[in-house]
Amino acid sequence: MKKSDKFVQSVIKDACAGTYTKSQAAEYTGLSIAQIGVLKRKYRKLGDAAFIHGNKGRRPVTTIADEIKQDIVVYYKKEFEGYNFVFFRKCLQEFKDIHISYRSVYKILSAAGIKSPEKRKTVKEKPVHRPRFRREHEGELIQSDATPYDWFGTGKKDNLHGSIDDATNEITGLYMCENECIYGYQEVLRQTAFRKGTPCALYTDKHAIFCVTPKHKDNLTVQEQLDGLHEKRTQWQDILSELHIEQILAHSPQAKGRIERLWRTIKGRLPWYFKQRGIKTIEAANVFLQEFIDIYNAEFAIKPAKPASFYRTAPENIDDILCVKIPRKTDISGVFTLHGYRFQMLARYSAKKEITIYISEKDGIRALYNGAFYPVEFMDTIQNCVDDTMPKVLENIIYKYFYKNTKMIA
């Protein structure tokens, strides 16, 4: 029983009057003999005030001031509408120097009629999928994927490519393009190689970038047959083979759940950083993403089960490996075509040569002939046509590297 109960008070008073012994009072009230003794001494000294708790009517020191509560609500409504409360609490600490618990943030915002965007009722329609255990060493397995989202709040969706270490939960690379493409994945793998090294295995979905469908695996060209290939391969598979990275294909999104959960976290944070820093273009976003990787890893990265790292040192020619390679033959003027557009290899003897075109976001478009790289020149005019056969990412590369030689037509 509680000390403030009227029954306890009456027993203590009777004990002081000699009606009960300490042992009897302890038995009746459920208190110890020592507690009965303390209460008797306090009653003789203070009277009925002995039964009043010393903190009654006193405001707890942990109480959050009404002014601070109001500031929190205004701050959320002004800058964080639609963002989850965990991220909001982190920003309160970082930008407003307000250090309170998540539970307090939740109560304050809920009292103001603000519902958490993460709050939802989960209905289990299927048996829960048993989670796959993490790999024990960093670099043992990297999960890679891309997700479309309205990152800049303009209504237009751009694709963010990324990769995450299965053992440490670290982001190893992020890169944004207008569409999901091999150029984005190459840049993510390049960032991984320079940040950490090349991994042992890469886990992806079955997008056409990563593998050829069973229906087309046997459609080999004559050259591929002469090269000894038994089934058709994508350029991505050739890149992984050259880097000695094992390819693992997921059969469902749940199989690579860690990177799927990564996207959910990033979508709840990255647009706010873009808004706060005035970032409105893909180019500016890709610059900031390198800083965001460090921000994310500082908060969410964990230690691997075993300390040994399985990352391998990236080869010196990795920039030449992480390229789209297209065989071409120049005409009598040293000109070749790519997606219907004309380019010229800038070499002294370039007529009627078998060359390989190397295309990447980092180095643009180069021509490889007889073991040496040569620059190329863009000969046509880019037209933003709906039926244009040129991929958007290649058009952007041309703008980036040949802008001074290109006449743009609206």
Coordinates of C-alpha atoms in Angstrom, one line a residue:
M1 CA 0.0 0.0 0.0
K2 CA 1.1 3.6 -0.6
K3 CA 2.2 5.8 2.3
S4 CA -0.4 8.4 1.4
D5 CA -3.3 6.1 1.9
K6 CA -5.7 7.2 4.6
F7 CA -5.6 3.7 6.1
V8 CA -1.8 3.9 6.5
Q9 CA -2.1 7.4 8.1
S10 CA -4.7 6.2 10.6
V11 CA -2.5 3.2 11.6
I12 CA 0.5 5.5 12.1
K13 CA -1.5 7.8 14.3
D14 CA -2.8 4.8 16.3
A15 CA 0.7 3.5 16.6
C16 CA 1.9 6.9 18.0
A17 CA -1.0 6.7 20.4
G18 CA 0.1 3.3 21.6
T19 CA -2.7 1.3 20.1
Y20 CA -0.4 -0.8 17.8
T21 CA 3.2 -1.9 18.1
K22 CA 5.6 -1.3 15.2
S23 CA 5.4 -4.9 14.3
Q24 CA 1.6 -4.8 14.2
A25 CA 1.6 -1.6 12.2
A26 CA 4.0 -3.1 9.7
E27 CA 1.8 -6.2 9.3
Y28 CA -1.3 -4.1 8.8
T29 CA 0.1 -1.7 6.3
G30 CA 2.6 -3.9 4.4
L31 CA 5.5 -1.5 5.2
S32 CA 8.7 -2.5 6.9
I33 CA 9.3 -1.9 10.6
A34 CA 12.0 0.6 9.8
Q35 CA 9.5 2.6 7.6
I36 CA 6.9 2.6 10.4
G37 CA 9.6 4.0 12.7
V38 CA 10.4 6.8 10.3
L39 CA 6.8 7.7 9.8
K40 CA 6.1 7.8 13.5
R41 CA 9.0 10.2 14.1
K42 CA 7.9 12.4 11.3
Y43 CA 4.3 12.5 12.5
R44 CA 5.3 13.4 16.1
K45 CA 7.4 16.2 14.6
L46 CA 5.3 17.6 11.8
G47 CA 1.8 16.3 12.4
D48 CA -0.4 15.6 9.3
A49 CA 2.2 17.4 7.1
A50 CA 4.4 14.2 7.6
F51 CA 2.2 12.4 5.1
I52 CA 2.6 15.0 2.3
H53 CA 5.3 14.3 -0.2
G54 CA 8.1 16.9 -0.3
N55 CA 7.8 17.5 -4.1
K56 CA 4.0 18.0 -4.1
G57 CA 3.2 21.2 -6.0
R58 CA 6.8 21.6 -7.2
R59 CA 7.4 21.6 -11.0
P60 CA 9.7 18.8 -12.1
V61 CA 13.1 20.0 -13.2
T62 CA 12.7 18.0 -16.5
T63 CA 9.6 19.9 -17.5
I64 CA 9.9 21.4 -21.0
A65 CA 8.9 25.1 -21.0
D66 CA 5.8 26.1 -22.9
E67 CA 7.9 28.5 -25.0
I68 CA 10.2 25.7 -26.1
K69 CA 7.2 23.5 -27.0
Q70 CA 5.8 26.2 -29.1
D71 CA 9.1 26.8 -30.9
I72 CA 9.3 23.1 -31.6
V73 CA 5.9 22.9 -33.2
V74 CA 6.5 26.1 -35.3
Y75 CA 9.9 24.8 -36.4
Y76 CA 8.4 21.5 -37.5
K77 CA 5.5 23.1 -39.4
K78 CA 7.7 25.6 -41.1
E79 CA 10.6 23.3 -42.3
F80 CA 9.8 19.7 -41.6
E81 CA 6.2 19.1 -42.6
G82 CA 6.0 15.5 -43.8
Y83 CA 9.4 14.4 -42.4
N84 CA 9.7 11.7 -39.7
F85 CA 10.1 12.6 -36.1
V86 CA 13.4 10.8 -35.6
F87 CA 15.1 13.0 -38.2
F88 CA 13.4 16.1 -36.8
R89 CA 14.7 15.3 -33.3
K90 CA 18.3 15.0 -34.8
C91 CA 17.9 18.4 -36.5
L92 CA 16.6 20.0 -33.2
Q93 CA 19.8 18.9 -31.5
E94 CA 22.1 19.9 -34.4
F95 CA 20.6 23.3 -35.5
K96 CA 18.5 24.5 -32.5
D97 CA 20.6 23.0 -29.6
I98 CA 17.4 21.5 -28.1
H99 CA 18.2 18.2 -26.5
I100 CA 15.1 16.2 -25.6
S101 CA 14.1 12.6 -26.0
Y102 CA 12.2 11.2 -29.0
R103 CA 9.2 10.4 -26.7
S104 CA 9.0 14.1 -25.7
V105 CA 9.2 15.2 -29.4
Y106 CA 6.4 12.8 -30.2
K107 CA 4.2 14.0 -27.3
I108 CA 4.7 17.7 -28.2
L109 CA 3.9 17.2 -31.9
S110 CA 1.0 14.8 -31.3
A111 CA -0.5 17.3 -28.8
A112 CA -0.4 19.9 -31.5
G113 CA -2.3 17.6 -33.8
I114 CA 0.6 16.6 -36.0
K115 CA 0.7 12.9 -36.9
S116 CA 4.0 11.1 -37.6
P117 CA 4.3 10.2 -41.4
E118 CA 5.8 6.9 -40.3
K119 CA 2.8 5.9 -38.3
R120 CA 0.8 3.2 -40.0
K121 CA -0.9 -0.1 -39.2
T122 CA 0.9 -3.1 -40.5
V123 CA -1.3 -5.9 -41.8
K124 CA 0.5 -9.3 -42.0
E125 CA -1.0 -10.9 -45.1
K126 CA 1.9 -13.4 -45.5
P127 CA 4.3 -15.2 -43.2
V128 CA 7.2 -13.0 -42.1
H129 CA 10.2 -13.5 -44.4
R130 CA 13.2 -14.8 -42.4
P131 CA 15.9 -12.2 -42.6
R132 CA 19.2 -13.1 -44.1
F133 CA 22.1 -12.8 -41.7
R134 CA 24.6 -10.0 -42.4
R135 CA 28.0 -10.9 -43.9
E136 CA 30.7 -10.9 -41.3
H137 CA 33.4 -8.9 -43.1
E138 CA 33.2 -5.5 -44.7
G139 CA 33.7 -5.7 -48.5
E140 CA 32.3 -9.3 -48.6
L141 CA 29.1 -8.2 -50.1
I142 CA 27.8 -4.9 -51.5
Q143 CA 24.1 -4.3 -52.3
S144 CA 23.4 -1.9 -55.2
D145 CA 20.2 -0.4 -56.5
A146 CA 18.5 2.8 -57.9
T147 CA 15.3 4.5 -56.9
P148 CA 13.2 7.2 -58.7
Y149 CA 12.0 10.1 -56.5
D150 CA 11.0 13.8 -56.6
W151 CA 14.2 14.9 -54.8
F152 CA 13.9 18.6 -55.5
G153 CA 10.1 19.0 -55.0
T154 CA 9.5 20.0 -58.6
G155 CA 7.2 17.1 -59.5
K156 CA 9.9 15.5 -61.7
K157 CA 11.5 12.2 -60.6
D158 CA 15.2 11.6 -60.9
N159 CA 17.0 8.3 -60.2
L160 CA 19.5 8.0 -57.3
H161 CA 21.9 5.2 -57.7
G162 CA 23.6 3.8 -54.5
S163 CA 25.4 1.0 -52.8
I164 CA 25.6 -0.2 -49.2
D165 CA 28.0 -2.6 -47.4
D166 CA 26.1 -5.6 -46.1
A167 CA 28.3 -6.0 -43.0
T168 CA 28.6 -2.4 -41.8
N169 CA 25.5 -0.7 -43.2
E170 CA 27.8 2.0 -44.7
I171 CA 26.9 3.8 -47.9
T172 CA 29.8 3.3 -50.2
G173 CA 28.6 5.4 -53.1
L174 CA 25.7 7.6 -54.3
Y175 CA 25.1 9.2 -57.7
M176 CA 22.1 10.8 -59.3
C177 CA 21.0 10.7 -63.0
E178 CA 17.8 11.5 -64.7
N179 CA 17.2 7.8 -65.5
E180 CA 18.4 4.5 -64.1
C181 CA 21.4 3.6 -66.3
I182 CA 24.8 1.9 -66.4
Y183 CA 26.6 5.2 -66.2
G184 CA 25.1 5.8 -62.7
Y185 CA 26.0 2.3 -61.5
Q186 CA 29.5 2.7 -62.9
E187 CA 30.0 5.9 -60.9
V188 CA 28.7 4.3 -57.7
L189 CA 31.2 1.5 -58.2
R190 CA 34.0 4.0 -58.9
Q191 CA 33.2 5.8 -55.6
T192 CA 33.2 2.5 -53.7
A193 CA 36.5 1.6 -55.2
F194 CA 38.1 4.9 -54.2
R195 CA 36.5 5.1 -50.8
K196 CA 37.0 1.5 -49.7
G197 CA 38.2 -0.7 -52.5
T198 CA 36.6 -3.3 -54.8
P199 CA 34.3 -5.7 -53.0
C200 CA 34.1 -9.5 -53.4
A201 CA 30.5 -9.7 -54.5
L202 CA 27.8 -7.3 -55.7
Y203 CA 24.1 -8.0 -55.0
T204 CA 21.6 -6.4 -57.5
D205 CA 18.2 -7.1 -59.0
K206 CA 17.6 -8.5 -62.5
H207 CA 17.5 -5.2 -64.4
A208 CA 18.5 -5.4 -68.0
I209 CA 21.7 -3.5 -67.1
F210 CA 22.9 -6.4 -64.9
C211 CA 21.9 -9.5 -66.9
V212 CA 20.4 -10.7 -70.1
T213 CA 17.0 -12.4 -70.0
P214 CA 17.0 -16.1 -70.6
K215 CA 15.1 -15.5 -73.8
H216 CA 18.0 -13.6 -75.4
K217 CA 21.0 -15.4 -73.7
D218 CA 21.6 -17.5 -76.9
N219 CA 21.5 -14.6 -79.3
L220 CA 25.3 -14.4 -79.8
T221 CA 26.9 -12.3 -82.5
V222 CA 29.6 -13.9 -84.7
Q223 CA 32.3 -12.0 -82.9
E224 CA 31.0 -13.2 -79.5
Q225 CA 31.0 -16.8 -80.7
L226 CA 34.6 -16.4 -82.0
D227 CA 35.5 -15.0 -78.6
G228 CA 34.4 -18.3 -77.0
L229 CA 31.3 -17.0 -75.2
H230 CA 28.5 -19.6 -74.6
E231 CA 25.8 -17.1 -73.7
K232 CA 25.2 -13.4 -74.2
R233 CA 26.5 -11.0 -71.5
T234 CA 25.9 -7.4 -70.6
Q235 CA 28.7 -4.8 -70.4
W236 CA 28.1 -4.7 -66.6
Q237 CA 28.9 -8.4 -66.3
D238 CA 32.1 -7.8 -68.3
I239 CA 33.1 -5.0 -65.9
L240 CA 32.5 -7.3 -62.9
S241 CA 34.6 -10.1 -64.5
E242 CA 37.4 -7.7 -65.2
L243 CA 37.4 -6.5 -61.5
H244 CA 37.0 -10.1 -60.2
I245 CA 33.7 -9.2 -58.5
E246 CA 31.1 -12.0 -58.1
Q247 CA 27.6 -11.1 -59.3
I248 CA 24.6 -12.2 -57.2
L249 CA 21.1 -11.6 -58.6
A250 CA 18.2 -11.1 -56.2
H251 CA 14.8 -12.7 -57.0
S252 CA 12.8 -10.2 -55.1
P253 CA 13.1 -6.7 -53.5
Q254 CA 12.8 -8.4 -50.1
A255 CA 16.0 -10.3 -50.8
K256 CA 18.0 -7.1 -50.8
G257 CA 16.1 -5.5 -48.0
R258 CA 18.9 -3.4 -46.6
I259 CA 19.3 -1.2 -49.5
E260 CA 15.5 -1.0 -49.9
R261 CA 15.3 0.3 -46.2
L262 CA 18.2 2.7 -47.1
W263 CA 16.0 4.3 -49.7
R264 CA 13.2 4.8 -47.2
T265 CA 15.6 6.6 -44.8
I266 CA 17.2 8.7 -47.5
K267 CA 13.8 9.8 -48.9
G268 CA 12.9 11.0 -45.5
R269 CA 16.1 13.2 -45.1
L270 CA 17.8 14.1 -48.4
P271 CA 15.1 16.4 -49.8
W272 CA 15.3 18.5 -46.6
Y273 CA 19.1 18.9 -47.0
F274 CA 18.6 19.9 -50.7
K275 CA 16.0 22.5 -49.7
Q276 CA 18.1 23.9 -46.8
R277 CA 21.2 24.3 -49.0
G278 CA 19.3 25.5 -52.1
I279 CA 20.3 22.5 -54.2
K280 CA 18.1 22.3 -57.3
T281 CA 20.1 20.6 -60.0
I282 CA 21.5 17.1 -60.4
E283 CA 25.0 18.5 -60.8
A284 CA 24.9 20.3 -57.4
A285 CA 23.2 17.2 -55.8
N286 CA 26.0 14.9 -56.9
V287 CA 28.6 17.3 -55.3
F288 CA 26.7 17.3 -52.0
L289 CA 26.0 13.6 -52.0
Q290 CA 29.6 12.9 -51.1
E291 CA 29.1 14.9 -47.9
F292 CA 25.8 13.3 -47.2
I293 CA 27.4 9.8 -47.3
D294 CA 29.6 10.9 -44.4
I295 CA 26.6 12.3 -42.5
Y296 CA 24.7 9.1 -43.0
N297 CA 27.5 6.8 -42.1
A298 CA 28.3 8.7 -38.9
E299 CA 24.8 8.0 -37.7
F300 CA 24.0 4.5 -39.0
A301 CA 27.2 2.6 -39.7
I302 CA 27.9 -0.4 -37.5
K303 CA 31.0 -2.5 -36.8
P304 CA 31.3 -5.7 -38.8
A305 CA 31.1 -9.0 -36.9
K306 CA 34.8 -9.7 -37.8
P307 CA 37.4 -7.0 -38.1
A308 CA 39.2 -8.2 -41.3
S309 CA 38.3 -6.3 -44.4
F310 CA 37.6 -8.1 -47.7
Y311 CA 38.0 -5.0 -49.8
R312 CA 40.7 -5.2 -52.4
T313 CA 42.8 -2.3 -53.7
A314 CA 41.3 -0.9 -56.9
P315 CA 43.4 -1.4 -60.1
E316 CA 45.2 1.6 -61.5
N317 CA 43.2 1.5 -64.7
I318 CA 39.8 1.3 -63.0
D319 CA 38.7 4.5 -64.9
D320 CA 39.3 2.6 -68.2
I321 CA 37.4 -0.4 -66.9
L322 CA 34.3 1.5 -65.6
C323 CA 33.3 2.6 -69.1
V324 CA 30.7 1.7 -71.7
K325 CA 32.6 0.2 -74.6
I326 CA 31.2 0.3 -78.1
P327 CA 33.1 -1.0 -81.2
R328 CA 33.1 1.3 -84.2
K329 CA 34.8 1.7 -87.6
T330 CA 35.8 5.2 -88.9
D331 CA 35.1 6.3 -92.5
I332 CA 37.7 7.8 -94.8
S333 CA 37.5 11.1 -92.9
G334 CA 38.0 9.4 -89.5
V335 CA 34.3 9.9 -88.6
F336 CA 32.2 7.4 -86.8
T337 CA 28.5 7.4 -85.8
L338 CA 27.0 6.9 -82.4
H339 CA 23.2 6.7 -81.9
G340 CA 22.9 8.4 -85.3
Y341 CA 25.2 11.3 -84.5
R342 CA 28.7 11.9 -86.0
F343 CA 32.0 12.1 -84.1
Q344 CA 35.5 12.4 -85.4
M345 CA 38.5 10.7 -83.8
L346 CA 41.3 13.4 -83.5
A347 CA 44.3 11.3 -84.6
R348 CA 46.8 11.8 -87.4
Y349 CA 45.9 8.5 -89.2
S350 CA 42.2 7.8 -88.4
A351 CA 40.7 6.7 -91.7
K352 CA 39.0 3.3 -91.9
K353 CA 40.2 2.1 -88.5
E354 CA 38.6 -0.4 -86.1
I355 CA 38.3 1.5 -82.8
T356 CA 36.5 1.1 -79.5
I357 CA 34.6 4.0 -78.0
Y358 CA 34.9 4.5 -74.2
I359 CA 32.1 6.5 -72.6
S360 CA 31.9 7.5 -68.9
E361 CA 30.6 10.3 -66.8
K362 CA 34.1 10.9 -65.5
D363 CA 36.1 11.1 -68.8
G364 CA 33.4 11.7 -71.4
I365 CA 33.9 10.1 -74.8
R366 CA 37.3 8.7 -75.9
A367 CA 38.4 6.5 -78.8
L368 CA 40.8 3.6 -78.2
Y369 CA 43.0 2.5 -81.2
N370 CA 46.0 0.3 -81.2
G371 CA 46.4 0.5 -77.4
A372 CA 46.2 4.4 -77.2
F373 CA 43.4 6.7 -76.3
Y374 CA 42.5 9.6 -78.6
P375 CA 40.1 12.5 -78.1
V376 CA 37.0 12.9 -80.2
E377 CA 35.1 15.8 -81.6
F378 CA 31.3 16.1 -81.8
M379 CA 30.3 16.9 -85.4
D380 CA 26.5 17.4 -85.2
T381 CA 23.9 19.5 -83.3
I382 CA 21.9 18.0 -80.4
Q383 CA 18.2 18.3 -80.9
N384 CA 15.8 17.6 -78.0
C385 CA 13.4 15.5 -80.0
V386 CA 10.9 12.9 -78.5
D387 CA 12.0 10.3 -81.0
D388 CA 15.7 10.9 -80.4
T389 CA 17.5 7.5 -80.2
M390 CA 20.3 8.9 -78.0
P391 CA 20.0 8.1 -74.3
K392 CA 19.5 11.1 -72.1
V393 CA 22.6 10.4 -70.0
L394 CA 24.8 10.3 -73.2
E395 CA 23.2 13.6 -74.3
N396 CA 24.2 15.1 -71.0
I397 CA 27.8 13.8 -71.4
I398 CA 27.9 15.5 -74.8
Y399 CA 26.7 18.8 -73.3
K400 CA 29.2 18.5 -70.5
Y401 CA 32.3 17.7 -72.6
F402 CA 31.5 19.3 -76.0
Y403 CA 29.4 22.3 -75.0
K404 CA 31.8 24.8 -76.6
N405 CA 31.6 23.0 -79.9
T406 CA 27.8 22.4 -79.8
K407 CA 25.1 24.6 -81.2
M408 CA 22.0 24.0 -79.1
I409 CA 18.6 24.2 -80.8
A410 CA 15.6 24.7 -78.6

